[in-house]
CSV table of C-alpha atoms and ligand atoms in Angstrom, one decimal:
chain,number,residue,atom,x,y,z
D,1,MET,CA,30.0,-15.0,-14.5
D,2,THR,CA,29.0,-11.4,-15.2
D,3,ARG,CA,30.2,-8.8,-12.8
D,4,VAL,CA,27.4,-6.7,-11.2
D,5,ILE,CA,28.2,-3.8,-8.9
D,6,VAL,CA,25.4,-2.8,-6.6
D,7,LEU,CA,25.5,0.7,-5.2
D,8,GLY,CA,24.0,1.2,-1.8
D,9,GLY,CA,23.5,-1.5,0.9
D,10,GLY,CA,20.0,-0.7,2.1
D,11,TYR,CA,17.1,-3.2,1.8
D,12,ALA,CA,16.9,-2.7,-2.0
D,13,GLY,CA,20.7,-3.0,-2.5
D,14,MET,CA,20.9,-6.2,-0.5
D,15,ALA,CA,17.8,-7.6,-2.1
D,16,SER,CA,19.1,-7.0,-5.5
D,17,ALA,CA,22.6,-8.4,-4.6
D,18,ALA,CA,21.1,-11.6,-3.1
D,19,ARG,CA,18.9,-12.2,-6.1
D,20,LEU,CA,21.6,-11.5,-8.7
D,21,ALA,CA,24.2,-13.7,-6.9
D,22,LYS,CA,21.6,-16.5,-6.9
D,23,LEU,CA,21.3,-16.0,-10.7
D,24,GLY,CA,25.0,-16.8,-11.0
D,25,HIS,CA,26.5,-13.3,-11.2
D,26,SER,CA,29.6,-12.2,-9.4
D,27,VAL,CA,28.2,-9.4,-7.2
D,28,THR,CA,30.0,-6.6,-5.4
D,29,LEU,CA,27.9,-4.5,-3.0
D,30,LEU,CA,29.2,-1.0,-2.1
D,31,GLU,CA,27.9,0.8,1.0
D,32,ALA,CA,29.1,4.2,2.3
D,33,SER,CA,28.4,3.6,6.0
D,34,GLY,CA,30.0,1.1,8.3
D,35,GLN,CA,27.2,-1.4,8.1
D,36,LEU,CA,24.5,-2.8,5.8
D,37,GLY,CA,20.8,-2.1,6.2
D,38,GLY,CA,20.4,1.6,5.3
D,39,ALA,CA,17.1,2.9,6.8
D,40,LEU,CA,16.4,-0.5,8.4
D,41,VAL,CA,19.4,-0.2,10.8
D,42,PRO,CA,17.7,0.4,14.1
D,43,VAL,CA,18.6,3.2,16.6
D,44,ARG,CA,20.0,1.7,19.7
D,45,GLU,CA,20.7,3.7,22.9
D,46,GLU,CA,20.6,3.0,26.6
D,47,GLY,CA,19.1,-0.5,26.2
D,48,PHE,CA,16.3,0.7,23.9
D,49,THR,CA,16.0,-0.3,20.2
D,50,TRP,CA,13.8,1.6,17.9
D,51,ASP,CA,13.1,0.9,14.2
D,52,ALA,CA,14.6,3.9,12.4
D,53,SER,CA,12.1,3.8,9.6
D,54,ALA,CA,9.8,0.9,8.6
D,55,THR,CA,8.1,-1.0,11.3
D,56,SER,CA,5.7,-3.1,9.2
D,57,THR,CA,5.2,-4.1,5.6
D,58,LEU,CA,2.3,-4.7,3.2
D,59,LEU,CA,2.6,-7.5,0.6
D,60,PRO,CA,4.5,-10.1,2.7
D,61,ALA,CA,4.7,-12.2,-0.4
D,62,VAL,CA,7.3,-9.9,-1.8
D,63,MET,CA,9.6,-10.5,1.2
D,64,ARG,CA,8.9,-14.2,1.1
D,65,ASP,CA,9.7,-14.3,-2.6
D,66,LEU,CA,13.0,-12.5,-2.0
D,67,PHE,CA,14.1,-15.0,0.6
D,68,ARG,CA,12.9,-18.1,-1.4
D,69,LYS,CA,14.6,-16.9,-4.6
D,70,SER,CA,17.9,-16.1,-2.9
D,71,GLY,CA,18.3,-19.2,-0.7
D,72,ARG,CA,16.5,-20.3,2.5
D,73,PRO,CA,12.8,-19.4,2.8
D,74,ALA,CA,11.9,-16.5,5.1
D,75,GLU,CA,10.1,-18.7,7.5
D,76,ARG,CA,13.4,-20.3,8.5
D,77,GLU,CA,15.1,-17.0,9.3
D,78,LEU,CA,12.4,-14.5,10.5
D,79,GLU,CA,8.9,-14.4,11.7
D,80,LEU,CA,6.4,-12.3,9.8
D,81,VAL,CA,3.4,-11.7,12.0
D,82,PRO,CA,0.0,-10.4,10.7
D,83,MET,CA,-1.2,-7.3,12.5
D,84,ASP,CA,-4.8,-7.4,13.8
D,85,VAL,CA,-4.9,-3.6,13.6
D,86,ILE,CA,-2.7,-1.8,11.0
D,87,ARG,CA,-3.2,1.5,12.7
D,88,GLU,CA,-5.7,3.4,14.8
D,89,HIS,CA,-6.8,6.9,13.7
D,90,ARG,CA,-8.0,9.4,16.3
D,91,PHE,CA,-9.7,12.5,14.9
D,92,ALA,CA,-10.2,16.0,16.3
D,93,ASP,CA,-13.9,15.3,17.1
D,94,LYS,CA,-12.7,12.6,19.5
D,95,THR,CA,-14.0,9.7,17.3
D,96,SER,CA,-11.6,7.0,16.2
D,97,VAL,CA,-11.3,3.9,14.0
D,98,ALA,CA,-8.9,1.0,14.4
D,99,VAL,CA,-8.2,-0.2,10.8
D,100,PRO,CA,-7.9,-4.0,10.6
D,101,GLY,CA,-6.0,-5.5,7.6
D,102,GLY,CA,-6.7,-8.6,5.5
D,103,THR,CA,-10.5,-8.6,5.2
D,104,ARG,CA,-13.2,-6.4,3.7
D,105,GLY,CA,-15.7,-7.6,6.3
D,106,ALA,CA,-13.6,-6.5,9.3
D,107,GLN,CA,-13.0,-3.1,7.7
D,108,LEU,CA,-16.7,-2.7,7.0
D,109,ALA,CA,-17.5,-3.3,10.6
D,110,ALA,CA,-14.7,-1.1,11.9
D,111,PHE,CA,-15.6,1.9,9.8
D,112,ASP,CA,-19.3,1.4,10.6
D,113,GLY,CA,-18.2,2.4,14.1
D,114,LEU,CA,-17.8,5.9,12.8
D,115,GLY,CA,-21.5,6.1,11.8
D,116,PRO,CA,-24.1,4.2,9.9
D,117,GLY,CA,-23.2,3.5,6.2
D,118,ILE,CA,-19.6,4.7,6.6
D,119,GLY,CA,-18.3,1.1,6.4
D,120,GLN,CA,-19.9,0.7,3.0
D,121,GLN,CA,-18.5,4.1,1.8
D,122,TRP,CA,-15.1,3.0,2.8
D,123,THR,CA,-15.2,-0.5,1.3
D,124,ASP,CA,-16.7,0.8,-2.0
D,125,TYR,CA,-13.8,3.3,-2.2
D,126,VAL,CA,-11.3,0.5,-1.6
D,127,ALA,CA,-13.0,-1.9,-4.1
D,128,ARG,CA,-12.4,0.6,-7.0
D,129,PHE,CA,-8.7,-0.1,-6.7
D,130,SER,CA,-9.0,-3.8,-7.3
D,131,GLU,CA,-8.8,-3.4,-11.1
D,132,ASP,CA,-6.0,-0.9,-10.8
D,133,TRP,CA,-4.0,-3.4,-8.8
D,134,GLU,CA,-4.7,-6.3,-11.3
D,135,VAL,CA,-3.7,-4.2,-14.3
D,136,LEU,CA,-0.7,-2.5,-12.8
D,137,ARG,CA,0.6,-5.7,-11.1
D,138,LYS,CA,0.7,-7.5,-14.5
D,139,HIS,CA,2.2,-4.7,-16.5
D,140,TYR,CA,4.1,-2.5,-14.1
D,141,PHE,CA,4.8,-3.6,-10.6
D,142,GLU,CA,5.8,-7.2,-11.4
D,143,VAL,CA,7.4,-7.0,-14.8
D,144,PRO,CA,10.1,-4.7,-16.1
D,145,TRP,CA,8.0,-2.1,-17.8
D,146,GLU,CA,8.7,-0.3,-21.1
D,147,PRO,CA,7.5,3.4,-20.9
D,148,SER,CA,7.3,3.6,-24.7
D,149,ALA,CA,5.2,0.5,-25.2
D,150,LEU,CA,2.6,0.6,-22.4
D,151,PRO,CA,-0.6,-1.5,-22.7
D,152,SER,CA,-3.6,0.8,-23.1
D,153,ALA,CA,-5.0,0.0,-19.7
D,154,VAL,CA,-1.8,1.2,-18.1
D,155,ALA,CA,-1.4,4.2,-20.3
D,156,GLU,CA,-4.9,5.3,-19.5
D,157,ARG,CA,-4.1,5.3,-15.8
D,158,PHE,CA,-0.7,6.9,-16.1
D,159,ARG,CA,-2.1,9.7,-18.3
D,160,SER,CA,-5.2,10.4,-16.1
D,161,ARG,CA,-5.1,13.9,-14.5
D,162,GLU,CA,-7.2,12.7,-11.6
D,163,THR,CA,-5.2,13.2,-8.4
D,164,LEU,CA,-5.8,11.4,-5.1
D,165,HIS,CA,-6.8,14.7,-3.5
D,166,LYS,CA,-9.5,15.1,-6.2
D,167,ARG,CA,-10.7,11.5,-5.8
D,168,LEU,CA,-11.0,11.8,-2.1
D,169,ARG,CA,-13.0,15.1,-2.2
D,170,LYS,CA,-15.3,13.6,-4.8
D,171,THR,CA,-15.8,10.3,-3.0
D,172,PHE,CA,-16.1,11.3,0.7
D,173,LYS,CA,-18.1,14.0,2.4
D,174,ASP,CA,-16.8,12.8,5.7
D,175,GLU,CA,-13.4,14.4,6.3
D,176,ARG,CA,-12.4,11.5,8.5
D,177,LEU,CA,-12.4,9.1,5.6
D,178,ARG,CA,-10.3,11.5,3.6
D,179,LEU,CA,-7.8,11.6,6.4
D,180,VAL,CA,-7.6,7.8,6.7
D,181,ALA,CA,-7.3,7.3,2.9
D,182,GLY,CA,-4.7,10.1,2.5
D,183,HIS,CA,-2.6,9.1,5.6
D,184,PRO,CA,-0.2,6.6,4.0
D,185,PHE,CA,0.8,9.4,1.5
D,186,VAL,CA,1.1,12.1,4.1
D,187,ALA,CA,3.3,9.7,6.1
D,188,ALA,CA,5.5,9.2,3.0
D,189,GLY,CA,6.2,12.9,2.6
D,190,GLN,CA,3.7,13.4,-0.2
D,191,GLU,CA,1.2,16.2,-1.1
D,192,LEU,CA,-2.2,14.6,-2.0
D,193,ARG,CA,-2.6,17.2,-4.8
D,194,ASP,CA,0.4,15.8,-6.5
D,195,VAL,CA,-0.3,12.1,-6.1
D,196,PRO,CA,-2.2,10.3,-9.0
D,197,ALA,CA,-5.4,8.7,-8.0
D,198,TRP,CA,-4.3,5.2,-9.0
D,199,ALA,CA,-1.5,5.3,-6.4
D,200,GLY,CA,-4.3,5.1,-3.7
D,201,LEU,CA,-4.3,1.4,-4.4
D,202,THR,CA,-2.3,0.9,-1.2
D,203,ALA,CA,-5.6,1.0,0.6
D,204,TYR,CA,-6.6,-2.1,-1.4
D,205,LEU,CA,-3.3,-3.8,-0.5
D,206,GLU,CA,-3.9,-3.1,3.2
D,207,GLN,CA,-7.5,-4.5,3.0
D,208,ARG,CA,-6.7,-7.5,0.9
D,209,PHE,CA,-3.3,-8.7,2.2
D,210,GLY,CA,-3.0,-6.9,5.6
D,211,GLY,CA,-0.1,-5.4,7.4
D,212,TRP,CA,2.7,-7.5,8.7
D,213,ARG,CA,5.4,-6.9,11.3
D,214,VAL,CA,8.6,-8.8,11.9
D,215,GLU,CA,9.2,-10.3,15.3
D,216,GLY,CA,12.1,-8.4,16.9
D,217,GLY,CA,11.7,-5.4,14.6
D,218,MET,CA,12.8,-4.6,11.0
D,219,GLY,CA,16.4,-4.6,12.0
D,220,VAL,CA,16.1,-8.4,11.9
D,221,VAL,CA,15.4,-8.2,8.2
D,222,ALA,CA,18.6,-6.1,7.7
D,223,GLU,CA,20.6,-8.6,9.8
D,224,VAL,CA,19.3,-11.7,8.0
D,225,LEU,CA,19.9,-10.1,4.6
D,226,ALA,CA,23.4,-9.1,5.6
D,227,ALA,CA,24.1,-12.7,6.6
D,228,ARG,CA,22.7,-13.8,3.2
D,229,MET,CA,25.4,-11.6,1.5
D,230,THR,CA,27.9,-14.0,3.0
D,231,THR,CA,26.1,-17.2,2.0
D,232,ARG,CA,25.6,-16.0,-1.5
D,233,ARG,CA,29.3,-14.9,-1.7
D,234,VAL,CA,28.5,-11.3,-2.4
D,235,SER,CA,31.6,-9.3,-2.0
D,236,VAL,CA,30.6,-6.5,0.4
D,237,GLN,CA,32.6,-3.3,0.8
D,238,THR,CA,31.3,-1.1,3.6
D,239,ALA,CA,32.8,2.3,4.4
D,240,THR,CA,33.1,2.8,0.6
D,241,ARG,CA,31.3,5.8,-0.8
D,242,VAL,CA,30.4,5.7,-4.5
D,243,GLU,CA,31.4,8.9,-6.2
D,244,ASP,CA,30.2,8.3,-9.7
D,245,ILE,CA,29.6,5.8,-12.5
D,246,ILE,CA,32.2,6.1,-15.3
D,247,LEU,CA,30.7,6.0,-18.8
D,248,ARG,CA,32.4,5.3,-22.1
D,249,GLY,CA,30.7,5.0,-25.4
D,250,GLY,CA,27.3,5.4,-23.7
D,251,ARG,CA,27.9,2.4,-21.3
D,252,ALA,CA,29.1,2.1,-17.7
D,253,VAL,CA,32.6,0.8,-17.6
D,254,ALA,CA,33.6,1.4,-14.0
D,255,VAL,CA,32.4,2.8,-10.7
D,256,SER,CA,34.5,5.4,-8.9
D,257,THR,CA,34.6,5.2,-5.1
D,258,THR,CA,36.5,6.7,-2.2
D,259,ASP,CA,38.6,3.5,-2.4
D,260,GLY,CA,39.5,3.9,-6.1
D,261,GLU,CA,37.9,2.7,-9.3
D,262,ILE,CA,36.3,-0.7,-9.8
D,263,ASP,CA,36.2,-1.9,-13.4
D,264,LEU,CA,33.0,-3.6,-14.6
D,265,GLY,CA,34.8,-5.9,-17.1
D,266,VAL,CA,33.1,-7.1,-20.3
D,267,ASP,CA,29.3,-7.4,-20.0
D,268,GLY,CA,29.2,-6.0,-16.5
D,269,ALA,CA,26.3,-4.1,-15.0
D,270,VAL,CA,25.6,-1.6,-12.3
D,271,VAL,CA,22.5,-1.5,-10.0
D,272,VAL,CA,21.9,1.9,-8.4
D,273,ALA,CA,20.1,1.3,-5.1
D,274,LEU,CA,20.7,4.8,-3.8
D,275,ASP,CA,19.5,8.3,-4.8
D,276,PRO,CA,20.6,8.6,-8.4
D,277,ARG,CA,20.7,12.4,-8.1
D,278,SER,CA,23.8,12.0,-6.0
D,279,LEU,CA,25.8,10.6,-8.9
D,280,PRO,CA,27.0,13.1,-11.5
D,281,ALA,CA,26.6,10.7,-14.4
D,282,LEU,CA,22.9,10.1,-13.6
D,283,ARG,CA,21.9,13.5,-12.3
D,284,PRO,CA,20.9,14.9,-15.7
D,285,LEU,CA,18.5,11.9,-16.1
D,286,VAL,CA,16.6,12.7,-12.9
D,287,GLU,CA,17.0,16.4,-12.6
D,288,ARG,CA,13.3,16.8,-12.6
D,289,THR,CA,12.7,14.7,-9.5
D,290,LEU,CA,12.7,15.8,-5.9
D,291,PRO,CA,13.1,13.7,-2.8
D,292,ALA,CA,10.2,13.1,-0.4
D,293,ILE,CA,11.3,14.4,3.0
D,294,PRO,CA,11.1,12.3,6.2
D,295,PRO,CA,9.2,13.5,9.2
D,296,MET,CA,10.7,14.9,12.5
D,297,THR,CA,11.3,11.8,14.5
D,298,PHE,CA,11.4,11.3,18.3
D,299,HIS,CA,12.5,8.0,19.8
D,300,LEU,CA,11.3,7.7,23.4
D,301,GLY,CA,12.4,5.4,26.1
D,302,LEU,CA,9.5,5.2,28.6
D,303,ALA,CA,9.0,3.8,32.1
D,304,SER,CA,6.0,3.4,34.4
D,305,LEU,CA,3.3,3.9,31.8
D,306,PRO,CA,-0.2,4.1,33.1
D,307,ASP,CA,-2.6,1.3,32.1
D,308,HIS,CA,-4.5,3.3,29.5
D,309,LEU,CA,-1.3,3.7,27.5
D,310,LEU,CA,-0.3,0.1,27.7
D,311,ASP,CA,-2.8,-1.3,25.2
D,312,LEU,CA,-2.2,1.0,22.3
D,313,PRO,CA,-2.0,-0.6,18.8
D,314,ASP,CA,1.3,-0.8,17.0
D,315,GLU,CA,0.6,2.5,15.3
D,316,LEU,CA,-1.6,5.3,16.4
D,317,VAL,CA,-2.4,8.3,14.2
D,318,LEU,CA,-3.4,11.5,16.1
D,319,HIS,CA,-4.8,13.8,13.4
D,320,GLY,CA,-4.4,17.5,13.9
D,321,GLU,CA,-1.9,20.2,13.2
D,322,PRO,CA,0.6,18.7,13.2
D,323,THR,CA,-0.5,15.1,12.8
D,324,LEU,CA,1.5,12.8,15.1
D,325,VAL,CA,2.1,9.1,14.5
D,326,VAL,CA,3.0,7.0,17.5
D,327,ARG,CA,4.7,3.6,16.9
D,328,THR,CA,4.8,1.5,20.0
D,329,ARG,CA,6.7,-1.6,19.2
D,330,GLY,CA,10.3,-0.8,19.9
D,331,ILE,CA,12.3,-3.1,22.2
D,332,ALA,CA,13.0,-2.0,25.7
D,333,PRO,CA,14.4,-3.3,29.0
D,334,GLU,CA,11.9,-5.3,31.2
D,335,GLY,CA,9.0,-3.1,32.4
D,336,GLN,CA,9.9,-0.2,30.0
D,337,HIS,CA,8.8,0.8,26.5
D,338,ALA,CA,10.4,2.1,23.3
D,339,TRP,CA,8.1,4.3,21.2
D,340,THR,CA,8.7,6.4,18.2
D,341,VAL,CA,6.8,9.5,17.3
D,342,HIS,CA,6.7,11.1,13.8
D,343,SER,CA,5.5,14.6,13.4
D,344,TYR,CA,3.8,15.7,10.1
D,345,GLY,CA,3.4,19.4,9.7
D,346,LYS,CA,4.7,22.3,11.8
D,347,LEU,CA,5.5,21.4,15.4
D,348,MET,CA,5.4,24.6,17.3
D,349,GLU,CA,5.9,23.1,20.8
D,350,ASP,CA,7.7,20.2,22.4
D,351,VAL,CA,6.4,16.9,21.1
D,352,LEU,CA,5.5,15.8,24.6
D,353,LEU,CA,3.2,18.7,25.0
D,354,ALA,CA,1.7,18.1,21.6
D,355,LEU,CA,1.1,14.5,22.6
D,356,ALA,CA,-0.4,15.5,25.9
D,357,ARG,CA,-3.0,17.6,24.1
D,358,HIS,CA,-4.1,14.3,22.5
D,359,LYS,CA,-4.4,12.7,26.0
D,360,VAL,CA,-1.2,10.7,25.4
D,361,ASP,CA,0.7,12.3,28.2
D,362,LEU,CA,4.2,10.9,28.5
D,363,ARG,CA,5.8,13.9,30.3
D,364,GLU,CA,6.4,12.0,33.5
D,365,HIS,CA,7.5,8.8,31.8
D,366,VAL,CA,10.4,9.6,29.5
D,367,VAL,CA,13.7,8.1,30.7
D,368,HIS,CA,15.6,8.5,27.4
D,369,ARG,CA,14.9,10.5,24.3
D,370,VAL,CA,16.5,10.8,20.8
D,371,ASP,CA,15.3,13.8,18.6
D,372,LEU,CA,16.1,13.6,14.9
D,373,GLY,CA,15.1,16.4,12.5
D,374,ALA,CA,14.5,15.7,8.8
D,375,ALA,CA,17.9,17.2,7.7
D,376,GLU,CA,19.8,15.0,10.2
D,377,LEU,CA,17.9,11.9,9.0
D,378,VAL,CA,18.7,12.6,5.4
D,379,ARG,CA,22.3,13.2,6.3
D,380,ARG,CA,22.5,9.9,8.2
D,381,TRP,CA,20.8,7.9,5.5
D,382,ARG,CA,22.7,9.8,2.7
D,383,GLY,CA,19.4,10.5,1.0
D,384,SER,CA,15.7,10.0,1.7
D,385,PRO,CA,14.5,6.4,2.0
D,386,LEU,CA,11.0,7.8,1.1
D,387,GLY,CA,12.3,8.1,-2.5
D,388,VAL,CA,10.9,10.5,-5.1
D,389,LYS,CA,8.2,13.0,-4.3
D,390,TRP,CA,5.1,12.8,-6.5
D,391,GLU,CA,4.7,16.0,-8.6
D,392,GLY,CA,1.8,14.9,-10.7
D,393,ARG,CA,1.1,12.2,-13.3
D,394,SER,CA,4.5,12.6,-15.1
D,395,THR,CA,6.6,11.6,-12.1
D,396,VAL,CA,6.1,8.0,-13.0
D,397,PHE,CA,8.1,8.6,-16.2
D,398,GLN,CA,10.8,10.7,-14.6
D,399,ARG,CA,12.0,8.2,-12.1
D,400,LEU,CA,14.6,5.7,-13.2
D,401,GLY,CA,14.1,1.9,-12.9
D,402,PRO,CA,14.2,-0.9,-13.4
D,403,ARG,CA,16.1,0.1,-16.6
D,404,THR,CA,17.8,3.4,-17.3
D,405,PRO,CA,18.8,5.1,-20.5
D,406,ILE,CA,22.2,3.7,-20.0
D,407,PRO,CA,21.9,0.1,-21.2
D,408,ASN,CA,24.0,-1.6,-18.5
D,409,VAL,CA,22.8,0.6,-15.6
D,410,TYR,CA,19.7,-0.5,-13.6
D,411,ALA,CA,17.9,1.2,-10.7
D,412,ALA,CA,16.2,-0.3,-7.6
D,413,GLY,CA,15.1,1.0,-4.3
D,414,ALA,CA,13.0,3.9,-2.9
D,415,HIS,CA,14.0,6.2,-5.8
D,416,ALA,CA,13.0,3.7,-8.4
D,417,THR,CA,9.5,2.9,-7.2
D,418,PRO,CA,6.1,4.6,-7.2
D,419,GLY,CA,5.3,3.8,-3.6
D,420,SER,CA,8.0,4.2,-1.0
D,421,GLY,CA,7.9,1.3,1.4
D,422,LEU,CA,9.3,-2.2,1.6
D,423,PRO,CA,6.8,-3.9,-0.7
D,424,PHE,CA,7.6,-1.6,-3.6
D,425,THR,CA,11.4,-1.4,-3.0
D,426,GLY,CA,11.3,-5.2,-2.7
D,427,LEU,CA,9.5,-5.4,-6.0
D,428,SER,CA,12.0,-3.0,-7.6
D,429,SER,CA,14.8,-5.4,-6.8
D,430,ALA,CA,12.9,-8.3,-8.3
D,431,LEU,CA,12.4,-6.3,-11.5
D,432,VAL,CA,16.2,-5.5,-11.7
D,433,ALA,CA,17.0,-9.2,-11.3
D,434,GLN,CA,14.4,-10.0,-14.1
D,435,SER,CA,15.9,-7.3,-16.3
D,436,ILE,CA,19.5,-8.5,-15.9
D,437,GLY,CA,18.5,-12.2,-16.0
D,438,PRO,CA,20.7,-15.2,-15.2
D,439,SER,CA,24.4,-15.1,-15.9
D,440,GLN,CA,25.2,-16.4,-19.4
D,441,ARG,CA,28.7,-17.5,-18.5
L,501,FAD,C1,10.1,7.6,8.8
L,501,FAD,C2,9.9,6.5,7.9
L,501,FAD,C3,9.0,5.5,8.2
L,501,FAD,C4,8.8,4.4,7.3
L,501,FAD,N1,7.9,3.5,7.6
L,501,FAD,C5,7.7,2.4,6.7
L,501,FAD,C6,6.8,1.4,7.1
L,501,FAD,O1,6.3,1.3,8.1
L,501,FAD,N2,6.7,0.4,6.1
L,501,FAD,C7,7.4,0.4,5.0
L,501,FAD,O2,7.2,-0.6,4.2
L,501,FAD,N3,8.3,1.3,4.7
L,501,FAD,C8,8.5,2.4,5.5
L,501,FAD,N4,9.4,3.3,5.2
L,501,FAD,C9,10.1,3.2,3.9
L,501,FAD,C10,11.3,2.2,4.0
L,501,FAD,O3,12.1,2.5,5.1
L,501,FAD,C11,12.1,2.3,2.7
L,501,FAD,O4,11.2,2.0,1.6
L,501,FAD,C12,13.3,1.4,2.6
L,501,FAD,O5,14.0,1.4,3.8
L,501,FAD,C13,14.1,2.0,1.4
L,501,FAD,O6,15.2,1.1,1.2
L,501,FAD,P1,16.4,1.5,0.2
L,501,FAD,O7,17.3,0.4,0.1
L,501,FAD,O8,15.7,1.9,-1.1
L,501,FAD,O9,17.0,2.8,0.7
L,501,FAD,P2,18.0,3.1,2.0
L,501,FAD,O10,17.6,2.2,3.1
L,501,FAD,O11,18.0,4.6,2.2
L,501,FAD,O12,19.4,2.6,1.5
L,501,FAD,C14,20.3,3.3,0.7
L,501,FAD,C15,21.7,2.9,1.1
L,501,FAD,O13,22.6,3.5,0.2
L,501,FAD,C16,23.7,4.0,0.9
L,501,FAD,N5,24.3,5.1,0.1
L,501,FAD,C17,23.8,6.3,-0.2
L,501,FAD,N6,24.7,7.0,-0.9
L,501,FAD,C18,25.8,6.2,-1.1
L,501,FAD,C19,27.0,6.4,-1.8
L,501,FAD,N7,27.3,7.5,-2.5
L,501,FAD,N8,27.8,5.3,-1.8
L,501,FAD,C20,27.6,4.2,-1.1
L,501,FAD,N9,26.4,4.0,-0.4
L,501,FAD,C21,25.5,5.0,-0.4
L,501,FAD,C22,23.1,4.5,2.2
L,501,FAD,O14,24.1,4.6,3.2
L,501,FAD,C23,22.1,3.4,2.5
L,501,FAD,O15,22.6,2.3,3.2
L,501,FAD,C24,9.6,4.4,6.1
L,501,FAD,C25,10.5,5.4,5.8
L,501,FAD,C26,10.7,6.4,6.7
L,501,FAD,C27,11.7,7.5,6.4
């Protein structure tokens, strides 16, 4: 059995640990906080439960694959539910579109509601990403890639100077379509001018595979995976902060923690599933990356909501300055509601007033409220679960993962993927497991 030490017990750390344990390795998982789950650990107060970060996922196959390859299939442990509407966008001109997932036809019809021919414009835009997905899936997202030996179709995309901002300006005269297409990136703390055009393929993933939520909230995923650590005999050490990776002769030989050093033994490996910039041994390798910063977040406990606010979709995007995103599926006591609001851009007034301007007036209905600024969130999570900020086409080469220049150190998680979000962090763990392979002993 080879010893593998996984650093960070968020979704990516647990996914990596579960996969590697199933491949026969002896796995230790180190987590600084008192519990596993990272950004998936919900906020619980006064009987309300809010997802702290992710509320839905694309590519459910990635989650299903993780569960199948590490023990019992996902269907036995949690319920993945397809969303009729991934999100509704409301624009400043009072028009709106509810974006359905999973089929081109449904999106065509929904966008046609914005005006004749708009549906076609949207579906043509999305269709262009089908080839990007097929190429990158085969050579980048689903196999451990080798930056120095890229197939030409991948290199062509990675070297292209076309940004998403440029593509959207060229493709759409209608600003509303630019807002819809750019939203997932704005929501992930990105600047469209710095995001390469190919990364826009998430619009294709939404259309083709749909959005999925987990019954009971994303905290259930954290709980089920934490339980899997026990069934897979992963040795879990919570309340153990990793201080550094100790290198000798160009290889990792131990991990230093607040509880002392842990030796890797012969042939051991380290999986970094936290921000590598926080470890002195890795910092020089990623000094050109910056984290994407999470939005200001407001968790609201609500009572006596009027009827017109009861049938909102799971996610409502209110475009403006700032853009507000309302997520409505938290868990609340009978008759009450748990919503989360994210603010993107400068919020110059109380969030309830900003919402009221969009005719989502909650001022009389708030019974509990938790306000969390970006700095507080990053402090709580010990890094940003949104991973690395795009700074142009070269960012793809500046992140670590799945391999790193240190032969027995691997990287998974938000900081090792091109798209923050559970599908990509999940894929990054699969790549690390593929790179390390089954135990040889
Ligand atoms: C506001 C917001 C909304 C989001 N919404 C969605 C969504 O709807 N859908 C979606 O797919 N994704 C969404 N995401 C992204 C998603 O949450 C992340 O992709 C995912 O949670 C990242 O998991 P991770 O394991 O890489 O990182 P994390 O969850 O951040 O885990 C890292 C872990 O490492 C631990 N750690 C850090 N430093 C140390 C150390 N020195 N020693 C030991 N442990 C350490 C941390 O405590 C933490 O547990 C959202 C993110 C945010 C911020």
